[in-house]
Amino acid sequence: MTPPGAIRAIWLTALATALIIAQAISANARPESFADLAQEVSPAVVNITTSTVVAQGTGPSPIVPEGSPFEDFFRDFQDRNNGEGNRPRRTSALGSGFVISEDGYIVTNNHVIETADEIIIEFFSGRELEAEVIGTDPKTDIALLKVDADEPLPFVSFADSDTARVGDWVIAMGNPLGQGFSVSAGIVSARNRELSGTYDDYIQTDAAINRGNSGGPLFNLDGQVVGVNTAILSPNGGSIGIGFSMASNVVTRVVDQLQEFGETRRGWLGVRIQDVTDDVAEAMGLEEVAGALVTDVPEGPAEEAGMKAGDVIMQFDGYEVEDTRGLVRRVGNTAVGKTVRVVVFREGKTQTLRVTLGRREAAEGVVPAAQPGETEAPSEAEILGLTLSQLDDELRSQLELDDNANGLVVSDIDNLSEAYEKGMRAGDVITEAGQQKLSSISDLEARIEDAREAGRKSILLLVRRAGEPRFVALSLDAPEDEPQ
């Protein structure tokens, strides 16, 4: 028979061993170094240099309000420095990307290459190859490039971003501020972030992301791409630990379509919708606050199927509809031409409709003709503390933009405004609002109205300065009540 003291000693020894093992497992969960991982994936990460021919200029020209005492000074200064005339010249910009196949397909951000007429890919080895654009998707800011190599290229694969958890280790790789190949480490700070785009599904990370990192990969510890580094929120344009990477599950769908068709082909239902609120649910007799309330049914697939304004879409193609965002993404990910079952709540009971989906891109390409008697759109306005002017040939020349550039130029700014506090200055060009391109003052006003109708408290602007993009979120003031 074993003495009680011996049993106690064995028990204590077993407990100590278990604690040591637990500590070892915990230590293994926190890698001492990312060196092996960085060495493994670096050959598939690329630097991207783009070049564009612009009209002329020797640098960004300040925009001085008319009548300013400095107006003559800046005009004389510009005349002296433009002595060679308005000859075109080439400008360059930097970004990042990564190889996804041995035959040379490369993923990056659309904003990295969208205005380029030449794209040079620099590999980790120092080798350089020229790339062609296979296709782009501005809605998710993804572009697919292709290089012709005489040998198989190192490449990386995509992870299932739905398995990424808040707190997981990630590393970002790319070409920050043109410094060449660089690695930064952090964690997944949040999931399913929506900046303002229809198909947004961002992973938020505190891994340092700066200008030049755009288009680069966000890796998990298995060396798989969990996201594409796209944007930062920052008051000064530099990293403050709030970076966003488009989730890989969104990217893979886009890349597959770009690879097959050279363009995206998203499903289109053909309705205008809004979220169901508590009071709407009560008024309509809904048991749950869920679904998407149809506010309008223009000509399109839903109208042909018999959908009506006031219907609440409860199910789409076998999936429960929680809110408008989920429905829009589900429809967009469904094949064009597929006939789906849509369950709607109408007049106190459910009804099933069969809808054959159209193509969203084709629907968005239909531009209504101008109506007789329409007044000319304003070319300048004061919005959100910014004095904005629509781009014209003169402003494009001053800012060294190509002839096809569109957007709104900040010609003046209120020094007490939120926009000024967040680093916006005269000379900045706003090219997108709510991840939709801008070409006029009315475009921005419409995006602001859309955001307010959707219940948003801010709107996200894509701002470019000297060709470098960054996102700036500006708060929306509540509109004044209309007279009854």
PDB file of C-alpha atoms in Angstrom, residues 135-348:
ATOM      1  CA  GLY A 135      -9.920  43.835 -64.546  1.00  0.00           C
ATOM      2  CA  THR A 136     -10.908  46.172 -61.735  1.00  0.00           C
ATOM      3  CA  ASP A 137     -13.749  46.542 -59.235  1.00  0.00           C
ATOM      4  CA  PRO A 138     -14.032  50.062 -57.785  1.00  0.00           C
ATOM      5  CA  LYS A 139     -16.802  48.997 -55.385  1.00  0.00           C
ATOM      6  CA  THR A 140     -14.421  46.789 -53.394  1.00  0.00           C
ATOM      7  CA  ASP A 141     -11.285  48.668 -54.535  1.00  0.00           C
ATOM      8  CA  ILE A 142      -9.749  45.477 -55.965  1.00  0.00           C
ATOM      9  CA  ALA A 143      -7.719  45.120 -59.175  1.00  0.00           C
ATOM     10  CA  LEU A 144      -6.287  42.033 -60.874  1.00  0.00           C
ATOM     11  CA  LEU A 145      -3.014  42.323 -62.788  1.00  0.00           C
ATOM     12  CA  LYS A 146      -0.984  39.862 -64.855  1.00  0.00           C
ATOM     13  CA  VAL A 147       2.732  39.575 -65.613  1.00  0.00           C
ATOM     14  CA  ASP A 148       4.403  37.229 -68.079  1.00  0.00           C
ATOM     15  CA  ALA A 149       7.281  35.408 -66.393  1.00  0.00           C
ATOM     16  CA  ASP A 150       9.584  32.805 -67.960  1.00  0.00           C
ATOM     17  CA  GLU A 151       9.374  30.609 -64.861  1.00  0.00           C
ATOM     18  CA  PRO A 152       6.780  29.764 -62.174  1.00  0.00           C
ATOM     19  CA  LEU A 153       6.427  32.537 -59.589  1.00  0.00           C
ATOM     20  CA  PRO A 154       6.169  32.141 -55.797  1.00  0.00           C
ATOM     21  CA  PHE A 155       2.565  32.751 -54.749  1.00  0.00           C
ATOM     22  CA  VAL A 156       0.312  32.768 -51.694  1.00  0.00           C
ATOM     23  CA  SER A 157      -3.216  31.483 -51.169  1.00  0.00           C
ATOM     24  CA  PHE A 158      -6.287  33.037 -49.575  1.00  0.00           C
ATOM     25  CA  ALA A 159      -7.605  32.092 -46.135  1.00  0.00           C
ATOM     26  CA  ASP A 160     -11.259  31.843 -45.147  1.00  0.00           C
ATOM     27  CA  SER A 161     -11.681  35.275 -43.565  1.00  0.00           C
ATOM     28  CA  ASP A 162     -14.803  34.121 -41.716  1.00  0.00           C
ATOM     29  CA  THR A 163     -12.532  32.055 -39.455  1.00  0.00           C
ATOM     30  CA  ALA A 164     -10.467  35.086 -38.393  1.00  0.00           C
ATOM     31  CA  ARG A 165     -11.186  36.007 -34.784  1.00  0.00           C
ATOM     32  CA  VAL A 166     -10.757  39.278 -32.944  1.00  0.00           C
ATOM     33  CA  GLY A 167      -7.402  38.997 -31.188  1.00  0.00           C
ATOM     34  CA  ASP A 168      -5.742  36.756 -33.800  1.00  0.00           C
ATOM     35  CA  TRP A 169      -2.194  37.667 -34.795  1.00  0.00           C
ATOM     36  CA  VAL A 170      -1.759  39.117 -38.314  1.00  0.00           C
ATOM     37  CA  ILE A 171       1.119  40.673 -40.233  1.00  0.00           C
ATOM     38  CA  ALA A 172       0.925  43.290 -42.984  1.00  0.00           C
ATOM     39  CA  MET A 173       3.478  43.415 -45.764  1.00  0.00           C
ATOM     40  CA  GLY A 174       4.114  45.989 -48.446  1.00  0.00           C
ATOM     41  CA  ASN A 175       5.893  49.139 -49.513  1.00  0.00           C
ATOM     42  CA  PRO A 176       5.037  51.845 -46.934  1.00  0.00           C
ATOM     43  CA  LEU A 177       6.016  55.373 -47.935  1.00  0.00           C
ATOM     44  CA  GLY A 178       8.165  53.947 -50.735  1.00  0.00           C
ATOM     45  CA  GLN A 179      10.657  52.414 -48.306  1.00  0.00           C
ATOM     46  CA  GLY A 180      10.609  49.000 -49.966  1.00  0.00           C
ATOM     47  CA  PHE A 181       9.597  45.640 -48.529  1.00  0.00           C
ATOM     48  CA  SER A 182       8.471  46.016 -44.932  1.00  0.00           C
ATOM     49  CA  VAL A 183       6.620  43.933 -42.325  1.00  0.00           C
ATOM     50  CA  SER A 184       4.407  45.100 -39.460  1.00  0.00           C
ATOM     51  CA  ALA A 185       2.595  42.934 -36.919  1.00  0.00           C
ATOM     52  CA  GLY A 186      -0.600  43.341 -34.940  1.00  0.00           C
ATOM     53  CA  ILE A 187      -3.894  41.680 -34.209  1.00  0.00           C
ATOM     54  CA  VAL A 188      -7.375  41.578 -35.680  1.00  0.00           C
ATOM     55  CA  SER A 189      -8.974  44.493 -33.846  1.00  0.00           C
ATOM     56  CA  ALA A 190     -12.509  44.051 -35.201  1.00  0.00           C
ATOM     57  CA  ARG A 191     -14.474  42.177 -37.845  1.00  0.00           C
ATOM     58  CA  ASN A 192     -17.146  43.045 -40.406  1.00  0.00           C
ATOM     59  CA  ARG A 193     -16.378  46.751 -40.453  1.00  0.00           C
ATOM     60  CA  GLU A 194     -18.376  48.814 -42.947  1.00  0.00           C
ATOM     61  CA  LEU A 195     -16.847  52.109 -44.026  1.00  0.00           C
ATOM     62  CA  SER A 196     -19.678  53.068 -46.382  1.00  0.00           C
ATOM     63  CA  GLY A 197     -19.491  50.859 -49.444  1.00  0.00           C
ATOM     64  CA  THR A 198     -22.267  48.513 -50.495  1.00  0.00           C
ATOM     65  CA  TYR A 199     -20.081  45.408 -50.341  1.00  0.00           C
ATOM     66  CA  ASP A 200     -17.803  46.405 -47.471  1.00  0.00           C
ATOM     67  CA  ASP A 201     -16.526  43.684 -45.175  1.00  0.00           C
ATOM     68  CA  TYR A 202     -13.334  45.013 -43.639  1.00  0.00           C
ATOM     69  CA  ILE A 203     -11.044  43.472 -41.078  1.00  0.00           C
ATOM     70  CA  GLN A 204      -9.775  46.178 -38.740  1.00  0.00           C
ATOM     71  CA  THR A 205      -6.202  45.774 -37.544  1.00  0.00           C
ATOM     72  CA  ASP A 206      -3.657  47.663 -35.484  1.00  0.00           C
ATOM     73  CA  ALA A 207      -0.782  46.365 -37.642  1.00  0.00           C
ATOM     74  CA  ALA A 208       0.842  49.514 -39.032  1.00  0.00           C
ATOM     75  CA  ILE A 209      -0.510  50.404 -42.488  1.00  0.00           C
ATOM     76  CA  ASN A 210       0.739  53.556 -44.206  1.00  0.00           C
ATOM     77  CA  ARG A 211       0.682  55.116 -47.653  1.00  0.00           C
ATOM     78  CA  GLY A 212       2.238  52.660 -50.045  1.00  0.00           C
ATOM     79  CA  ASN A 213       0.854  49.651 -48.143  1.00  0.00           C
ATOM     80  CA  SER A 214      -2.323  49.860 -50.217  1.00  0.00           C
ATOM     81  CA  GLY A 215      -2.981  46.620 -52.056  1.00  0.00           C
ATOM     82  CA  GLY A 216      -0.614  44.593 -49.905  1.00  0.00           C
ATOM     83  CA  PRO A 217      -1.587  41.398 -48.073  1.00  0.00           C
ATOM     84  CA  LEU A 218      -2.646  40.877 -44.467  1.00  0.00           C
ATOM     85  CA  PHE A 219      -1.425  37.405 -43.467  1.00  0.00           C
ATOM     86  CA  ASN A 220      -2.540  35.046 -40.735  1.00  0.00           C
ATOM     87  CA  LEU A 221       0.021  32.876 -38.945  1.00  0.00           C
ATOM     88  CA  ASP A 222      -0.461  30.121 -41.522  1.00  0.00           C
ATOM     89  CA  GLY A 223       0.942  32.381 -44.228  1.00  0.00           C
ATOM     90  CA  GLN A 224      -2.451  32.772 -45.933  1.00  0.00           C
ATOM     91  CA  VAL A 225      -3.961  36.074 -47.043  1.00  0.00           C
ATOM     92  CA  VAL A 226      -6.864  37.004 -44.784  1.00  0.00           C
ATOM     93  CA  GLY A 227      -7.307  40.522 -46.200  1.00  0.00           C
ATOM     94  CA  VAL A 228      -6.086  43.158 -48.669  1.00  0.00           C
ATOM     95  CA  ASN A 229      -4.815  46.333 -46.978  1.00  0.00           C
ATOM     96  CA  THR A 230      -6.965  49.147 -48.297  1.00  0.00           C
ATOM     97  CA  ALA A 231      -7.542  52.113 -45.995  1.00  0.00           C
ATOM     98  CA  ILE A 232      -6.687  53.834 -42.744  1.00  0.00           C
ATOM     99  CA  LEU A 233      -8.521  56.245 -40.503  1.00  0.00           C
ATOM    100  CA  SER A 234      -6.159  59.012 -39.508  1.00  0.00           C
ATOM    101  CA  PRO A 235      -6.239  62.733 -38.725  1.00  0.00           C
ATOM    102  CA  ASN A 236      -2.856  63.277 -40.376  1.00  0.00           C
ATOM    103  CA  GLY A 237      -2.501  60.633 -43.099  1.00  0.00           C
ATOM    104  CA  GLY A 238      -0.178  58.408 -41.039  1.00  0.00           C
ATOM    105  CA  SER A 239      -0.870  55.185 -39.163  1.00  0.00           C
ATOM    106  CA  ILE A 240      -2.499  55.538 -35.745  1.00  0.00           C
ATOM    107  CA  GLY A 241      -3.335  51.857 -35.447  1.00  0.00           C
ATOM    108  CA  ILE A 242      -6.700  51.898 -37.230  1.00  0.00           C
ATOM    109  CA  GLY A 243      -6.249  50.130 -40.536  1.00  0.00           C
ATOM    110  CA  PHE A 244      -8.718  48.266 -42.726  1.00  0.00           C
ATOM    111  CA  SER A 245      -8.202  45.247 -44.965  1.00  0.00           C
ATOM    112  CA  MET A 246     -10.894  43.999 -47.328  1.00  0.00           C
ATOM    113  CA  ALA A 247     -11.801  40.494 -46.155  1.00  0.00           C
ATOM    114  CA  SER A 248     -10.427  37.692 -48.318  1.00  0.00           C
ATOM    115  CA  ASN A 249     -13.836  36.085 -48.838  1.00  0.00           C
ATOM    116  CA  VAL A 250     -14.970  39.265 -50.617  1.00  0.00           C
ATOM    117  CA  VAL A 251     -11.732  39.495 -52.584  1.00  0.00           C
ATOM    118  CA  THR A 252     -11.776  35.903 -53.837  1.00  0.00           C
ATOM    119  CA  ARG A 253     -15.248  36.299 -55.341  1.00  0.00           C
ATOM    120  CA  VAL A 254     -14.190  39.483 -57.109  1.00  0.00           C
ATOM    121  CA  VAL A 255     -10.901  37.991 -58.326  1.00  0.00           C
ATOM    122  CA  ASP A 256     -12.644  34.887 -59.685  1.00  0.00           C
ATOM    123  CA  GLN A 257     -14.992  37.051 -61.765  1.00  0.00           C
ATOM    124  CA  LEU A 258     -12.232  39.353 -62.971  1.00  0.00           C
ATOM    125  CA  GLN A 259     -10.182  36.335 -63.975  1.00  0.00           C
ATOM    126  CA  GLU A 260     -13.084  34.737 -65.846  1.00  0.00           C
ATOM    127  CA  PHE A 261     -14.838  37.753 -67.350  1.00  0.00           C
ATOM    128  CA  GLY A 262     -12.482  40.720 -66.925  1.00  0.00           C
ATOM    129  CA  GLU A 263     -15.254  42.455 -64.966  1.00  0.00           C
ATOM    130  CA  THR A 264     -17.655  41.835 -62.095  1.00  0.00           C
ATOM    131  CA  ARG A 265     -21.130  40.395 -62.643  1.00  0.00           C
ATOM    132  CA  ARG A 266     -23.285  40.899 -59.560  1.00  0.00           C
ATOM    133  CA  GLY A 267     -26.892  39.950 -59.131  1.00  0.00           C
ATOM    134  CA  TRP A 268     -29.520  42.719 -59.189  1.00  0.00           C
ATOM    135  CA  LEU A 269     -32.961  42.539 -57.597  1.00  0.00           C
ATOM    136  CA  GLY A 270     -34.195  45.978 -58.625  1.00  0.00           C
ATOM    137  CA  VAL A 271     -35.610  47.509 -55.423  1.00  0.00           C
ATOM    138  CA  ARG A 272     -34.911  50.388 -53.088  1.00  0.00           C
ATOM    139  CA  ILE A 273     -34.900  49.278 -49.461  1.00  0.00           C
ATOM    140  CA  GLN A 274     -34.428  50.430 -45.878  1.00  0.00           C
ATOM    141  CA  ASP A 275     -33.984  48.678 -42.544  1.00  0.00           C
ATOM    142  CA  VAL A 276     -37.005  47.667 -40.491  1.00  0.00           C
ATOM    143  CA  THR A 277     -37.142  49.693 -37.269  1.00  0.00           C
ATOM    144  CA  ASP A 278     -39.049  48.970 -34.051  1.00  0.00           C
ATOM    145  CA  ASP A 279     -41.888  51.321 -34.919  1.00  0.00           C
ATOM    146  CA  VAL A 280     -42.148  49.990 -38.487  1.00  0.00           C
ATOM    147  CA  ALA A 281     -42.286  46.405 -37.216  1.00  0.00           C
ATOM    148  CA  GLU A 282     -45.030  47.306 -34.735  1.00  0.00           C
ATOM    149  CA  ALA A 283     -47.031  49.232 -37.303  1.00  0.00           C
ATOM    150  CA  MET A 284     -46.867  46.381 -39.816  1.00  0.00           C
ATOM    151  CA  GLY A 285     -47.517  43.588 -37.328  1.00  0.00           C
ATOM    152  CA  LEU A 286     -44.117  41.942 -37.703  1.00  0.00           C
ATOM    153  CA  GLU A 287     -43.128  39.607 -34.890  1.00  0.00           C
ATOM    154  CA  GLU A 288     -39.402  40.438 -35.229  1.00  0.00           C
ATOM    155  CA  VAL A 289     -37.457  43.557 -36.135  1.00  0.00           C
ATOM    156  CA  ALA A 290     -35.822  42.035 -39.200  1.00  0.00           C
ATOM    157  CA  GLY A 291     -35.994  42.060 -42.967  1.00  0.00           C
ATOM    158  CA  ALA A 292     -35.690  44.771 -45.593  1.00  0.00           C
ATOM    159  CA  LEU A 293     -38.547  47.201 -46.215  1.00  0.00           C
ATOM    160  CA  VAL A 294     -39.111  47.925 -49.924  1.00  0.00           C
ATOM    161  CA  THR A 295     -39.565  51.662 -50.463  1.00  0.00           C
ATOM    162  CA  ASP A 296     -39.669  51.665 -54.280  1.00  0.00           C
ATOM    163  CA  VAL A 297     -39.819  49.135 -57.117  1.00  0.00           C
ATOM    164  CA  PRO A 298     -38.541  50.687 -60.348  1.00  0.00           C
ATOM    165  CA  GLU A 299     -38.617  48.840 -63.646  1.00  0.00           C
ATOM    166  CA  GLY A 300     -36.598  45.650 -63.259  1.00  0.00           C
ATOM    167  CA  PRO A 301     -36.619  42.032 -62.058  1.00  0.00           C
ATOM    168  CA  ALA A 302     -38.566  42.623 -58.815  1.00  0.00           C
ATOM    169  CA  GLU A 303     -41.303  44.571 -60.579  1.00  0.00           C
ATOM    170  CA  GLU A 304     -41.668  41.814 -63.167  1.00  0.00           C
ATOM    171  CA  ALA A 305     -42.058  39.293 -60.328  1.00  0.00           C
ATOM    172  CA  GLY A 306     -44.845  41.327 -58.698  1.00  0.00           C
ATOM    173  CA  MET A 307     -42.989  42.911 -55.779  1.00  0.00           C
ATOM    174  CA  LYS A 308     -44.538  46.097 -54.397  1.00  0.00           C
ATOM    175  CA  ALA A 309     -43.471  49.087 -52.333  1.00  0.00           C
ATOM    176  CA  GLY A 310     -44.300  48.322 -48.694  1.00  0.00           C
ATOM    177  CA  ASP A 311     -43.330  44.654 -48.935  1.00  0.00           C
ATOM    178  CA  VAL A 312     -40.852  43.436 -46.329  1.00  0.00           C
ATOM    179  CA  ILE A 313     -38.328  40.958 -47.745  1.00  0.00           C
ATOM    180  CA  MET A 314     -37.992  38.211 -45.142  1.00  0.00           C
ATOM    181  CA  GLN A 315     -36.105  35.515 -47.072  1.00  0.00           C
ATOM    182  CA  PHE A 316     -33.931  35.529 -50.179  1.00  0.00           C
ATOM    183  CA  ASP A 317     -32.900  32.331 -51.940  1.00  0.00           C
ATOM    184  CA  GLY A 318     -33.395  30.299 -48.770  1.00  0.00           C
ATOM    185  CA  TYR A 319     -31.549  32.698 -46.446  1.00  0.00           C
ATOM    186  CA  GLU A 320     -33.137  34.752 -43.679  1.00  0.00           C
ATOM    187  CA  VAL A 321     -32.803  38.510 -44.259  1.00  0.00           C
ATOM    188  CA  GLU A 322     -31.619  40.304 -41.117  1.00  0.00           C
ATOM    189  CA  ASP A 323     -31.144  43.788 -42.568  1.00  0.00           C
ATOM    190  CA  THR A 324     -30.581  45.707 -45.790  1.00  0.00           C
ATOM    191  CA  ARG A 325     -26.820  45.317 -45.765  1.00  0.00           C
ATOM    192  CA  GLY A 326     -27.056  41.552 -45.573  1.00  0.00           C
ATOM    193  CA  LEU A 327     -29.618  41.440 -48.385  1.00  0.00           C
ATOM    194  CA  VAL A 328     -27.569  43.648 -50.699  1.00  0.00           C
ATOM    195  CA  ARG A 329     -24.478  41.502 -50.234  1.00  0.00           C
ATOM    196  CA  ARG A 330     -26.443  38.264 -50.639  1.00  0.00           C
ATOM    197  CA  VAL A 331     -28.042  39.500 -53.882  1.00  0.00           C
ATOM    198  CA  GLY A 332     -24.717  40.749 -55.219  1.00  0.00           C
ATOM    199  CA  ASN A 333     -23.096  37.373 -54.591  1.00  0.00           C
ATOM    200  CA  THR A 334     -25.854  35.497 -56.448  1.00  0.00           C
ATOM    201  CA  ALA A 335     -25.367  34.556 -60.100  1.00  0.00           C
ATOM    202  CA  VAL A 336     -26.866  36.818 -62.746  1.00  0.00           C
ATOM    203  CA  GLY A 337     -29.838  35.116 -64.405  1.00  0.00           C
ATOM    204  CA  LYS A 338     -30.582  32.814 -61.482  1.00  0.00           C
ATOM    205  CA  THR A 339     -34.260  32.488 -60.523  1.00  0.00           C
ATOM    206  CA  VAL A 340     -34.605  32.709 -56.745  1.00  0.00           C
ATOM    207  CA  ARG A 341     -37.446  32.445 -54.260  1.00  0.00           C
ATOM    208  CA  VAL A 342     -38.099  35.640 -52.318  1.00  0.00           C
ATOM    209  CA  VAL A 343     -40.457  35.551 -49.324  1.00  0.00           C
ATOM    210  CA  VAL A 344     -42.130  38.882 -48.594  1.00  0.00           C
ATOM    211  CA  PHE A 345     -44.458  40.029 -45.811  1.00  0.00           C
ATOM    212  CA  ARG A 346     -47.458  41.818 -47.301  1.00  0.00           C
ATOM    213  CA  GLU A 347     -50.711  42.889 -45.630  1.00  0.00           C
ATOM    214  CA  GLY A 348     -50.265  40.669 -42.604  1.00  0.00           C
TER     215      GLY A 348
END
